[in-house]
Amino acid sequence: MSRSTHEQQADTLERALIHAHRVRTVPNFSSEWTENVMQDVRCQSDAGMVSDDAPQLVWRAAAVVVLVSALFVGSLLTWMARHGELDGSALMTMTADDSLLLDR
Amino acid sequence: MVTASGLTDEEIIRRVLGGEVDLYEALIIRHRQHVGRIVKGHVPRDLVEEVTHEVFVRAYTSLPTYSFQRPFQHWLSTVAIRGCYDVWRNAAARKEVPFSELSNTTDDEREWTEQVLAAESRERFDAVCRQREATDVLQRALAQLSAENRMVVTLVHLEGHSVREAADLLGWTVVNVKVRAHRARHQLRKILDTIVKDSP
């Protein structure tokens, strides 16, 4: 059997499967099935309606906080580099001095 | 008793969110055929009721995130598609296929393939395509794809959605879906080649 015949047969099979997929029958759902779904929905309601997206929102908020923090630290380091006379240790010393003044 | 007749989907949703939970039943009745049809396209028939059930419960818990800016049925379709994707993703995570899809091809399926390849008229071809074995052969072929490729090939190739529509339904980028659609089609084609070679 030649390769092209195989390809033609695979084409036919592919068309058949696409057709089979598209003509599939629509399922019928009974009123009992609907009532079962509603029972679960009421259970969820009793437990408090919590969105599935809640954990995702927490992660997004955390990502924003990390991004803002990184931008702040980056800006601070850039500012310090531009003002060479004031290095990190000097900044720490100034902060310590300020707290000593406040104590007095 | 609260009745939902005459209310739009959006009005019902507002009232459900306001505490009238029983009104949600009206949304289920209105949209169960639509959701069932989507689900049936992605999971084997013995799982359709169960997955559709889960989709409606998930839609209820996600209802506060519904923006009212697009039709409810469209939003519900995305919930259904993502619910189906989760079925395959969870099965892959458990390293199992939930059905006997990876077992050997049955004699009935081999016979079906032979009938399709031998169909001489359009009517005969259509009749063979409506047989139960058609779905079995398709499910067995799809079971060999990853969860992601399976979803994309079903939406784009089998159902005829555009890449953009599929990307919207799955919540993926257009580029991702485009690349996967090409790759998945190629994989499916290789699987079909094998089935043809194995047929009598």
PDB file of C-alpha atoms in Angstrom:
ATOM      1  CA  MET A   1       0.000   0.000   0.000  1.00  0.00           C
ATOM      2  CA  SER A   2       1.490   3.339  -1.002  1.00  0.00           C
ATOM      3  CA  ARG A   3       2.089   6.189   1.373  1.00  0.00           C
ATOM      4  CA  SER A   4      -0.414   8.428  -0.415  1.00  0.00           C
ATOM      5  CA  THR A   5      -3.189   5.861   0.080  1.00  0.00           C
ATOM      6  CA  HIS A   6      -2.432   5.866   3.801  1.00  0.00           C
ATOM      7  CA  GLU A   7      -2.602   9.644   3.810  1.00  0.00           C
ATOM      8  CA  GLN A   8      -5.939   9.607   2.010  1.00  0.00           C
ATOM      9  CA  GLN A   9      -7.301   7.080   4.506  1.00  0.00           C
ATOM     10  CA  ALA A  10      -6.049   9.170   7.406  1.00  0.00           C
ATOM     11  CA  ASP A  11      -7.785  12.188   5.811  1.00  0.00           C
ATOM     12  CA  THR A  12     -11.026  10.195   5.609  1.00  0.00           C
ATOM     13  CA  LEU A  13     -10.712   9.033   9.202  1.00  0.00           C
ATOM     14  CA  GLU A  14      -9.989  12.589  10.353  1.00  0.00           C
ATOM     15  CA  ARG A  15     -13.060  13.910   8.516  1.00  0.00           C
ATOM     16  CA  ALA A  16     -15.168  11.127  10.024  1.00  0.00           C
ATOM     17  CA  LEU A  17     -14.034  11.926  13.556  1.00  0.00           C
ATOM     18  CA  ILE A  18     -14.639  15.664  13.093  1.00  0.00           C
ATOM     19  CA  HIS A  19     -18.097  14.893  11.728  1.00  0.00           C
ATOM     20  CA  ALA A  20     -18.807  12.469  14.576  1.00  0.00           C
ATOM     21  CA  HIS A  21     -17.775  15.132  17.065  1.00  0.00           C
ATOM     22  CA  ARG A  22     -20.016  17.778  15.524  1.00  0.00           C
ATOM     23  CA  VAL A  23     -23.151  15.630  15.242  1.00  0.00           C
ATOM     24  CA  ARG A  24     -22.998  14.449  18.834  1.00  0.00           C
ATOM     25  CA  THR A  25     -26.353  14.505  20.560  1.00  0.00           C
ATOM     26  CA  VAL A  26     -27.176  17.066  23.207  1.00  0.00           C
ATOM     27  CA  PRO A  27     -27.497  15.331  26.589  1.00  0.00           C
ATOM     28  CA  ASN A  28     -30.755  15.459  28.504  1.00  0.00           C
ATOM     29  CA  PHE A  29     -30.591  16.444  32.130  1.00  0.00           C
ATOM     30  CA  SER A  30     -33.358  15.277  34.427  1.00  0.00           C
ATOM     31  CA  SER A  31     -35.041  17.390  37.081  1.00  0.00           C
ATOM     32  CA  GLU A  32     -33.427  15.056  39.635  1.00  0.00           C
ATOM     33  CA  TRP A  33     -30.000  15.982  38.264  1.00  0.00           C
ATOM     34  CA  THR A  34     -30.882  19.692  38.566  1.00  0.00           C
ATOM     35  CA  GLU A  35     -32.048  19.166  42.145  1.00  0.00           C
ATOM     36  CA  ASN A  36     -28.736  17.432  42.986  1.00  0.00           C
ATOM     37  CA  VAL A  37     -26.829  20.418  41.624  1.00  0.00           C
ATOM     38  CA  MET A  38     -29.004  22.786  43.668  1.00  0.00           C
ATOM     39  CA  GLN A  39     -28.316  20.759  46.815  1.00  0.00           C
ATOM     40  CA  ASP A  40     -24.579  21.301  46.306  1.00  0.00           C
ATOM     41  CA  VAL A  41     -25.175  24.969  45.529  1.00  0.00           C
ATOM     42  CA  ARG A  42     -27.135  25.414  48.765  1.00  0.00           C
ATOM     43  CA  CYS A  43     -24.314  23.698  50.682  1.00  0.00           C
ATOM     44  CA  GLN A  44     -21.874  26.171  49.137  1.00  0.00           C
ATOM     45  CA  SER A  45     -24.214  28.998  50.047  1.00  0.00           C
ATOM     46  CA  ASP A  46     -24.403  27.825  53.652  1.00  0.00           C
ATOM     47  CA  ALA A  47     -20.624  27.626  53.762  1.00  0.00           C
ATOM     48  CA  GLY A  48     -20.395  31.191  52.439  1.00  0.00           C
ATOM     49  CA  MET A  49     -19.919  32.070  48.807  1.00  0.00           C
ATOM     50  CA  VAL A  50     -16.175  32.058  48.289  1.00  0.00           C
ATOM     51  CA  SER A  51     -14.832  32.705  44.866  1.00  0.00           C
ATOM     52  CA  ASP A  52     -12.481  30.197  43.297  1.00  0.00           C
ATOM     53  CA  ASP A  53     -10.482  33.210  42.239  1.00  0.00           C
ATOM     54  CA  ALA A  54      -9.719  34.281  45.825  1.00  0.00           C
ATOM     55  CA  PRO A  55      -6.315  32.517  46.059  1.00  0.00           C
ATOM     56  CA  GLN A  56      -5.416  33.982  42.686  1.00  0.00           C
ATOM     57  CA  LEU A  57      -6.240  37.477  43.949  1.00  0.00           C
ATOM     58  CA  VAL A  58      -3.978  36.957  46.967  1.00  0.00           C
ATOM     59  CA  TRP A  59      -1.103  35.915  44.707  1.00  0.00           C
ATOM     60  CA  ARG A  60      -1.687  38.890  42.442  1.00  0.00           C
ATOM     61  CA  ALA A  61      -1.690  41.273  45.409  1.00  0.00           C
ATOM     62  CA  ALA A  62       1.520  39.686  46.709  1.00  0.00           C
ATOM     63  CA  ALA A  63       3.137  40.066  43.282  1.00  0.00           C
ATOM     64  CA  VAL A  64       2.194  43.755  43.181  1.00  0.00           C
ATOM     65  CA  VAL A  65       3.674  44.302  46.670  1.00  0.00           C
ATOM     66  CA  VAL A  66       6.928  42.596  45.641  1.00  0.00           C
ATOM     67  CA  LEU A  67       7.086  44.661  42.441  1.00  0.00           C
ATOM     68  CA  VAL A  68       6.485  47.952  44.269  1.00  0.00           C
ATOM     69  CA  SER A  69       9.097  47.014  46.894  1.00  0.00           C
ATOM     70  CA  ALA A  70      11.621  46.163  44.185  1.00  0.00           C
ATOM     71  CA  LEU A  71      10.963  49.487  42.453  1.00  0.00           C
ATOM     72  CA  PHE A  72      11.387  51.351  45.735  1.00  0.00           C
ATOM     73  CA  VAL A  73      14.686  49.621  46.579  1.00  0.00           C
ATOM     74  CA  GLY A  74      15.898  50.137  43.005  1.00  0.00           C
ATOM     75  CA  SER A  75      15.054  53.828  43.128  1.00  0.00           C
ATOM     76  CA  LEU A  76      16.757  54.161  46.481  1.00  0.00           C
ATOM     77  CA  LEU A  77      19.933  52.475  45.251  1.00  0.00           C
ATOM     78  CA  THR A  78      19.947  54.664  42.119  1.00  0.00           C
ATOM     79  CA  TRP A  79      19.532  57.782  44.217  1.00  0.00           C
ATOM     80  CA  MET A  80      22.337  56.690  46.510  1.00  0.00           C
ATOM     81  CA  ALA A  81      24.629  55.963  43.560  1.00  0.00           C
ATOM     82  CA  ARG A  82      24.005  59.455  42.181  1.00  0.00           C
ATOM     83  CA  HIS A  83      24.741  61.041  45.530  1.00  0.00           C
ATOM     84  CA  GLY A  84      28.082  59.298  46.074  1.00  0.00           C
ATOM     85  CA  GLU A  85      28.807  61.153  49.287  1.00  0.00           C
ATOM     86  CA  LEU A  86      25.903  59.363  50.950  1.00  0.00           C
ATOM     87  CA  ASP A  87      26.438  55.611  50.999  1.00  0.00           C
ATOM     88  CA  GLY A  88      24.328  52.950  52.664  1.00  0.00           C
ATOM     89  CA  SER A  89      26.266  52.940  55.892  1.00  0.00           C
ATOM     90  CA  ALA A  90      25.922  56.715  56.153  1.00  0.00           C
ATOM     91  CA  LEU A  91      22.217  56.398  55.708  1.00  0.00           C
ATOM     92  CA  MET A  92      22.088  53.819  58.491  1.00  0.00           C
ATOM     93  CA  THR A  93      24.180  56.088  60.735  1.00  0.00           C
ATOM     94  CA  MET A  94      21.865  59.002  60.077  1.00  0.00           C
ATOM     95  CA  THR A  95      18.873  56.861  60.961  1.00  0.00           C
ATOM     96  CA  ALA A  96      20.561  55.715  64.175  1.00  0.00           C
ATOM     97  CA  ASP A  97      21.430  59.338  65.047  1.00  0.00           C
ATOM     98  CA  ASP A  98      17.854  60.384  64.477  1.00  0.00           C
ATOM     99  CA  SER A  99      16.586  57.700  66.797  1.00  0.00           C
ATOM    100  CA  LEU A 100      19.127  58.799  69.477  1.00  0.00           C
ATOM    101  CA  LEU A 101      17.861  62.370  69.189  1.00  0.00           C
ATOM    102  CA  LEU A 102      14.318  61.204  69.538  1.00  0.00           C
ATOM    103  CA  ASP A 103      15.236  59.238  72.676  1.00  0.00           C
ATOM    104  CA  ARG A 104      16.582  62.398  74.240  1.00  0.00           C
TER     105      ARG A 104
ATOM    106  CA  MET B   1     -42.396  30.555  45.725  1.00  0.00           C
ATOM    107  CA  VAL B   2     -40.001  32.753  43.760  1.00  0.00           C
ATOM    108  CA  THR B   3     -40.379  32.577  39.976  1.00  0.00           C
ATOM    109  CA  ALA B   4     -37.712  33.536  37.474  1.00  0.00           C
ATOM    110  CA  SER B   5     -39.858  33.694  34.369  1.00  0.00           C
ATOM    111  CA  GLY B   6     -39.545  37.064  32.684  1.00  0.00           C
ATOM    112  CA  LEU B   7     -36.264  37.838  34.393  1.00  0.00           C
ATOM    113  CA  THR B   8     -33.059  38.182  32.403  1.00  0.00           C
ATOM    114  CA  ASP B   9     -29.977  36.190  33.358  1.00  0.00           C
ATOM    115  CA  GLU B  10     -28.401  39.348  34.734  1.00  0.00           C
ATOM    116  CA  GLU B  11     -31.432  40.145  36.902  1.00  0.00           C
ATOM    117  CA  ILE B  12     -31.425  36.607  38.272  1.00  0.00           C
ATOM    118  CA  ILE B  13     -27.693  36.787  39.029  1.00  0.00           C
ATOM    119  CA  ARG B  14     -28.134  40.053  40.948  1.00  0.00           C
ATOM    120  CA  ARG B  15     -30.885  38.471  43.025  1.00  0.00           C
ATOM    121  CA  VAL B  16     -28.869  35.285  43.607  1.00  0.00           C
ATOM    122  CA  LEU B  17     -25.951  37.423  44.771  1.00  0.00           C
ATOM    123  CA  GLY B  18     -28.419  39.260  46.984  1.00  0.00           C
ATOM    124  CA  GLY B  19     -29.257  36.015  48.775  1.00  0.00           C
ATOM    125  CA  GLU B  20     -32.055  34.452  46.706  1.00  0.00           C
ATOM    126  CA  VAL B  21     -30.053  31.277  46.110  1.00  0.00           C
ATOM    127  CA  ASP B  22     -33.028  29.222  44.876  1.00  0.00           C
ATOM    128  CA  LEU B  23     -33.268  31.422  41.779  1.00  0.00           C
ATOM    129  CA  TYR B  24     -29.996  29.888  40.598  1.00  0.00           C
ATOM    130  CA  GLU B  25     -32.035  26.838  39.576  1.00  0.00           C
ATOM    131  CA  ALA B  26     -33.550  28.920  36.762  1.00  0.00           C
ATOM    132  CA  LEU B  27     -30.080  29.597  35.379  1.00  0.00           C
ATOM    133  CA  ILE B  28     -29.272  25.884  35.511  1.00  0.00           C
ATOM    134  CA  ILE B  29     -32.450  24.984  33.627  1.00  0.00           C
ATOM    135  CA  ARG B  30     -31.842  27.698  31.015  1.00  0.00           C
ATOM    136  CA  HIS B  31     -28.232  26.803  30.333  1.00  0.00           C
ATOM    137  CA  ARG B  32     -27.803  23.105  31.183  1.00  0.00           C
ATOM    138  CA  GLN B  33     -28.153  21.970  27.557  1.00  0.00           C
ATOM    139  CA  HIS B  34     -25.612  24.543  26.391  1.00  0.00           C
ATOM    140  CA  VAL B  35     -23.107  23.589  29.089  1.00  0.00           C
ATOM    141  CA  GLY B  36     -23.784  19.882  28.590  1.00  0.00           C
ATOM    142  CA  ARG B  37     -23.067  20.224  24.897  1.00  0.00           C
ATOM    143  CA  ILE B  38     -19.727  21.918  25.601  1.00  0.00           C
ATOM    144  CA  VAL B  39     -18.794  19.338  28.230  1.00  0.00           C
ATOM    145  CA  LYS B  40     -19.777  16.453  25.994  1.00  0.00           C
ATOM    146  CA  GLY B  41     -17.312  17.702  23.425  1.00  0.00           C
ATOM    147  CA  HIS B  42     -14.438  17.400  25.868  1.00  0.00           C
ATOM    148  CA  VAL B  43     -15.066  14.466  28.187  1.00  0.00           C
ATOM    149  CA  PRO B  44     -16.340  10.918  27.612  1.00  0.00           C
ATOM    150  CA  ARG B  45     -20.117  10.472  27.844  1.00  0.00           C
ATOM    151  CA  ASP B  46     -19.967   8.656  31.191  1.00  0.00           C
ATOM    152  CA  LEU B  47     -18.524  11.804  32.785  1.00  0.00           C
ATOM    153  CA  VAL B  48     -20.760  14.413  31.142  1.00  0.00           C
ATOM    154  CA  GLU B  49     -23.374  14.681  33.918  1.00  0.00           C
ATOM    155  CA  GLU B  50     -20.764  14.750  36.683  1.00  0.00           C
ATOM    156  CA  VAL B  51     -18.583  17.397  35.025  1.00  0.00           C
ATOM    157  CA  THR B  52     -21.609  19.537  34.064  1.00  0.00           C
ATOM    158  CA  HIS B  53     -22.730  19.334  37.693  1.00  0.00           C
ATOM    159  CA  GLU B  54     -19.309  20.563  38.835  1.00  0.00           C
ATOM    160  CA  VAL B  55     -19.368  23.376  36.256  1.00  0.00           C
ATOM    161  CA  PHE B  56     -22.644  24.770  37.650  1.00  0.00           C
ATOM    162  CA  VAL B  57     -21.394  24.567  41.236  1.00  0.00           C
ATOM    163  CA  ARG B  58     -18.141  26.249  40.232  1.00  0.00           C
ATOM    164  CA  ALA B  59     -20.061  28.923  38.317  1.00  0.00           C
ATOM    165  CA  TYR B  60     -22.113  29.588  41.440  1.00  0.00           C
ATOM    166  CA  THR B  61     -19.044  30.000  43.666  1.00  0.00           C
ATOM    167  CA  SER B  62     -17.442  32.245  41.028  1.00  0.00           C
ATOM    168  CA  LEU B  63     -20.596  34.304  40.479  1.00  0.00           C
ATOM    169  CA  PRO B  64     -19.232  37.314  42.443  1.00  0.00           C
ATOM    170  CA  THR B  65     -16.526  37.634  39.767  1.00  0.00           C
ATOM    171  CA  TYR B  66     -19.049  37.849  36.903  1.00  0.00           C
ATOM    172  CA  SER B  67     -18.658  41.356  35.494  1.00  0.00           C
ATOM    173  CA  PHE B  68     -22.048  41.743  33.707  1.00  0.00           C
ATOM    174  CA  GLN B  69     -20.106  43.156  30.735  1.00  0.00           C
ATOM    175  CA  ARG B  70     -20.621  40.132  28.500  1.00  0.00           C
ATOM    176  CA  PRO B  71     -23.508  37.661  28.210  1.00  0.00           C
ATOM    177  CA  PHE B  72     -23.775  35.197  31.086  1.00  0.00           C
ATOM    178  CA  GLN B  73     -23.802  32.263  28.676  1.00  0.00           C
ATOM    179  CA  HIS B  74     -20.432  33.298  27.282  1.00  0.00           C
ATOM    180  CA  TRP B  75     -18.979  33.577  30.778  1.00  0.00           C
ATOM    181  CA  LEU B  76     -20.508  30.199  31.645  1.00  0.00           C
ATOM    182  CA  SER B  77     -18.862  28.705  28.549  1.00  0.00           C
ATOM    183  CA  THR B  78     -15.440  29.742  29.818  1.00  0.00           C
ATOM    184  CA  VAL B  79     -16.214  28.179  33.218  1.00  0.00           C
ATOM    185  CA  ALA B  80     -17.255  24.963  31.427  1.00  0.00           C
ATOM    186  CA  ILE B  81     -14.163  24.846  29.214  1.00  0.00           C
ATOM    187  CA  ARG B  82     -11.860  25.435  32.165  1.00  0.00           C
ATOM    188  CA  GLY B  83     -13.741  22.769  34.143  1.00  0.00           C
ATOM    189  CA  CYS B  84     -13.116  20.270  31.339  1.00  0.00           C
ATOM    190  CA  TYR B  85      -9.462  21.293  31.174  1.00  0.00           C
ATOM    191  CA  ASP B  86      -9.170  20.642  34.905  1.00  0.00           C
ATOM    192  CA  VAL B  87     -10.486  17.095  34.393  1.00  0.00           C
ATOM    193  CA  TRP B  88      -7.582  16.285  32.083  1.00  0.00           C
ATOM    194  CA  ARG B  89      -5.028  18.310  33.992  1.00  0.00           C
ATOM    195  CA  ASN B  90      -5.911  16.543  37.248  1.00  0.00           C
ATOM    196  CA  ALA B  91      -5.840  13.168  35.509  1.00  0.00           C
ATOM    197  CA  ALA B  92      -2.369  13.972  34.175  1.00  0.00           C
ATOM    198  CA  ALA B  93      -1.223  15.117  37.622  1.00  0.00           C
ATOM    199  CA  ARG B  94      -2.397  11.798  39.044  1.00  0.00           C
ATOM    200  CA  LYS B  95      -0.712  10.104  36.083  1.00  0.00           C
ATOM    201  CA  GLU B  96      -3.868   8.313  35.170  1.00  0.00           C
ATOM    202  CA  VAL B  97      -6.441   8.362  32.421  1.00  0.00           C
ATOM    203  CA  PRO B  98      -9.866   8.164  34.066  1.00  0.00           C
ATOM    204  CA  PHE B  99     -11.257   5.744  31.505  1.00  0.00           C
ATOM    205  CA  SER B 100     -10.148   2.702  29.638  1.00  0.00           C
ATOM    206  CA  GLU B 101      -8.992   4.836  26.740  1.00  0.00           C
ATOM    207  CA  LEU B 102      -5.441   3.680  26.607  1.00  0.00           C
ATOM    208  CA  SER B 103      -6.310   0.000  26.527  1.00  0.00           C
ATOM    209  CA  ASN B 104      -6.104  -1.830  23.242  1.00  0.00           C
ATOM    210  CA  THR B 105      -8.403  -0.879  20.408  1.00  0.00           C
ATOM    211  CA  THR B 106     -11.497  -3.065  20.476  1.00  0.00           C
ATOM    212  CA  ASP B 107     -12.676  -5.197  17.595  1.00  0.00           C
ATOM    213  CA  ASP B 108     -15.746  -2.947  17.294  1.00  0.00           C
ATOM    214  CA  GLU B 109     -13.547   0.112  16.847  1.00  0.00           C
ATOM    215  CA  ARG B 110     -11.382  -1.637  14.252  1.00  0.00           C
ATOM    216  CA  GLU B 111     -14.537  -2.654  12.426  1.00  0.00           C
ATOM    217  CA  TRP B 112     -15.835   0.922  12.609  1.00  0.00           C
ATOM    218  CA  THR B 113     -12.604   2.273  11.102  1.00  0.00           C
ATOM    219  CA  GLU B 114     -12.906  -0.243   8.298  1.00  0.00           C
ATOM    220  CA  GLN B 115     -16.514   0.839   7.644  1.00  0.00           C
ATOM    221  CA  VAL B 116     -15.522   4.510   7.485  1.00  0.00           C
ATOM    222  CA  LEU B 117     -12.718   3.836   5.058  1.00  0.00           C
ATOM    223  CA  ALA B 118     -14.999   1.698   2.900  1.00  0.00           C
ATOM    224  CA  ALA B 119     -18.023   4.054   2.928  1.00  0.00           C
ATOM    225  CA  GLU B 120     -18.975   4.611  -0.697  1.00  0.00           C
ATOM    226  CA  SER B 121     -21.726   7.196  -0.310  1.00  0.00           C
ATOM    227  CA  ARG B 122     -22.224  10.369   1.699  1.00  0.00           C
ATOM    228  CA  GLU B 123     -25.259   8.827   3.464  1.00  0.00           C
ATOM    229  CA  ARG B 124     -23.285   5.748   4.477  1.00  0.00           C
ATOM    230  CA  PHE B 125     -20.413   7.934   5.715  1.00  0.00           C
ATOM    231  CA  ASP B 126     -22.811  10.050   7.841  1.00  0.00           C
ATOM    232  CA  ALA B 127     -24.476   6.934   9.246  1.00  0.00           C
ATOM    233  CA  VAL B 128     -21.149   5.393  10.262  1.00  0.00           C
ATOM    234  CA  CYS B 129     -20.078   8.674  11.873  1.00  0.00           C
ATOM    235  CA  ARG B 130     -23.147   8.577  14.112  1.00  0.00           C
ATOM    236  CA  GLN B 131     -22.224   5.206  15.577  1.00  0.00           C
ATOM    237  CA  ARG B 132     -21.070   4.982  19.162  1.00  0.00           C
ATOM    238  CA  GLU B 133     -17.678   3.602  18.127  1.00  0.00           C
ATOM    239  CA  ALA B 134     -16.834   6.905  16.423  1.00  0.00           C
ATOM    240  CA  THR B 135     -16.734   8.644  19.794  1.00  0.00           C
ATOM    241  CA  ASP B 136     -14.702   5.789  21.290  1.00  0.00           C
ATOM    242  CA  VAL B 137     -12.069   5.993  18.569  1.00  0.00           C
ATOM    243  CA  LEU B 138     -11.904   9.782  18.927  1.00  0.00           C
ATOM    244  CA  GLN B 139     -11.603   9.641  22.706  1.00  0.00           C
ATOM    245  CA  ARG B 140      -8.867   7.037  22.469  1.00  0.00           C
ATOM    246  CA  ALA B 141      -6.913   9.213  20.025  1.00  0.00           C
ATOM    247  CA  LEU B 142      -7.368  12.354  22.145  1.00  0.00           C
ATOM    248  CA  ALA B 143      -6.281  10.467  25.281  1.00  0.00           C
ATOM    249  CA  GLN B 144      -2.797  10.280  23.827  1.00  0.00           C
ATOM    250  CA  LEU B 145      -2.447  14.073  23.824  1.00  0.00           C
ATOM    251  CA  SER B 146      -1.493  16.278  26.755  1.00  0.00           C
ATOM    252  CA  ALA B 147      -4.334  18.048  28.587  1.00  0.00           C
ATOM    253  CA  GLU B 148      -3.394  21.349  26.918  1.00  0.00           C
ATOM    254  CA  ASN B 149      -3.090  19.947  23.400  1.00  0.00           C
ATOM    255  CA  ARG B 150      -6.285  17.981  23.841  1.00  0.00           C
ATOM    256  CA  MET B 151      -8.251  21.118  24.733  1.00  0.00           C
ATOM    257  CA  VAL B 152      -6.802  23.116  21.851  1.00  0.00           C
ATOM    258  CA  VAL B 153      -7.280  20.426  19.218  1.00  0.00           C
ATOM    259  CA  THR B 154     -10.872  19.903  20.354  1.00  0.00           C
ATOM    260  CA  LEU B 155     -11.752  23.594  20.291  1.00  0.00           C
ATOM    261  CA  VAL B 156      -9.914  24.620  17.133  1.00  0.00           C
ATOM    262  CA  HIS B 157      -9.762  21.516  15.001  1.00  0.00           C
ATOM    263  CA  LEU B 158     -12.849  19.520  15.958  1.00  0.00           C
ATOM    264  CA  GLU B 159     -15.269  22.322  16.855  1.00  0.00           C
ATOM    265  CA  GLY B 160     -14.012  24.923  14.408  1.00  0.00           C
ATOM    266  CA  HIS B 161     -13.400  27.797  16.841  1.00  0.00           C
ATOM    267  CA  SER B 162     -10.893  30.412  15.749  1.00  0.00           C
ATOM    268  CA  VAL B 163      -7.580  30.585  17.588  1.00  0.00           C
ATOM    269  CA  ARG B 164      -8.705  33.845  19.197  1.00  0.00           C
ATOM    270  CA  GLU B 165     -11.990  32.337  20.409  1.00  0.00           C
ATOM    271  CA  ALA B 166     -10.167  29.310  21.817  1.00  0.00           C
ATOM    272  CA  ALA B 167      -7.667  31.581  23.560  1.00  0.00           C
ATOM    273  CA  ASP B 168     -10.536  33.562  25.079  1.00  0.00           C
ATOM    274  CA  LEU B 169     -12.332  30.443  26.291  1.00  0.00           C
ATOM    275  CA  LEU B 170      -9.182  28.941  27.801  1.00  0.00           C
ATOM    276  CA  GLY B 171      -7.791  32.209  29.180  1.00  0.00           C
ATOM    277  CA  TRP B 172      -4.506  31.641  27.315  1.00  0.00           C
ATOM    278  CA  THR B 173      -2.592  33.886  24.920  1.00  0.00           C
ATOM    279  CA  VAL B 174      -3.362  33.729  21.207  1.00  0.00           C
ATOM    280  CA  VAL B 175       0.271  32.812  20.461  1.00  0.00           C
ATOM    281  CA  ASN B 176       0.165  29.914  22.921  1.00  0.00           C
ATOM    282  CA  VAL B 177      -3.021  28.538  21.376  1.00  0.00           C
ATOM    283  CA  LYS B 178      -1.701  29.026  17.840  1.00  0.00           C
ATOM    284  CA  VAL B 179       1.500  27.102  18.552  1.00  0.00           C
ATOM    285  CA  ARG B 180      -0.368  24.347  20.387  1.00  0.00           C
ATOM    286  CA  ALA B 181      -3.009  24.071  17.669  1.00  0.00           C
ATOM    287  CA  HIS B 182      -0.351  23.376  15.072  1.00  0.00           C
ATOM    288  CA  ARG B 183       1.543  20.932  17.265  1.00  0.00           C
ATOM    289  CA  ALA B 184      -1.569  19.116  18.495  1.00  0.00           C
ATOM    290  CA  ARG B 185      -2.979  18.718  14.980  1.00  0.00           C
ATOM    291  CA  HIS B 186       0.310  17.182  13.891  1.00  0.00           C
ATOM    292  CA  GLN B 187       0.225  14.750  16.846  1.00  0.00           C
ATOM    293  CA  LEU B 188      -3.394  13.810  16.191  1.00  0.00           C
ATOM    294  CA  ARG B 189      -2.585  13.188  12.565  1.00  0.00           C
ATOM    295  CA  LYS B 190       0.225  10.800  13.510  1.00  0.00           C
ATOM    296  CA  ILE B 191      -2.156   8.925  15.817  1.00  0.00           C
ATOM    297  CA  LEU B 192      -4.720   8.607  13.017  1.00  0.00           C
ATOM    298  CA  ASP B 193      -2.000   7.335  10.676  1.00  0.00           C
ATOM    299  CA  THR B 194      -1.256   4.592  13.199  1.00  0.00           C
ATOM    300  CA  ILE B 195      -4.954   3.677  13.483  1.00  0.00           C
ATOM    301  CA  VAL B 196      -5.214   3.447   9.680  1.00  0.00           C
ATOM    302  CA  LYS B 197      -2.122   1.254   9.478  1.00  0.00           C
ATOM    303  CA  ASP B 198      -3.505  -1.019  12.201  1.00  0.00           C
ATOM    304  CA  SER B 199      -6.888  -1.385  10.508  1.00  0.00           C
ATOM    305  CA  PRO B 200      -7.441  -4.626   8.545  1.00  0.00           C
TER     306      PRO B 200
END
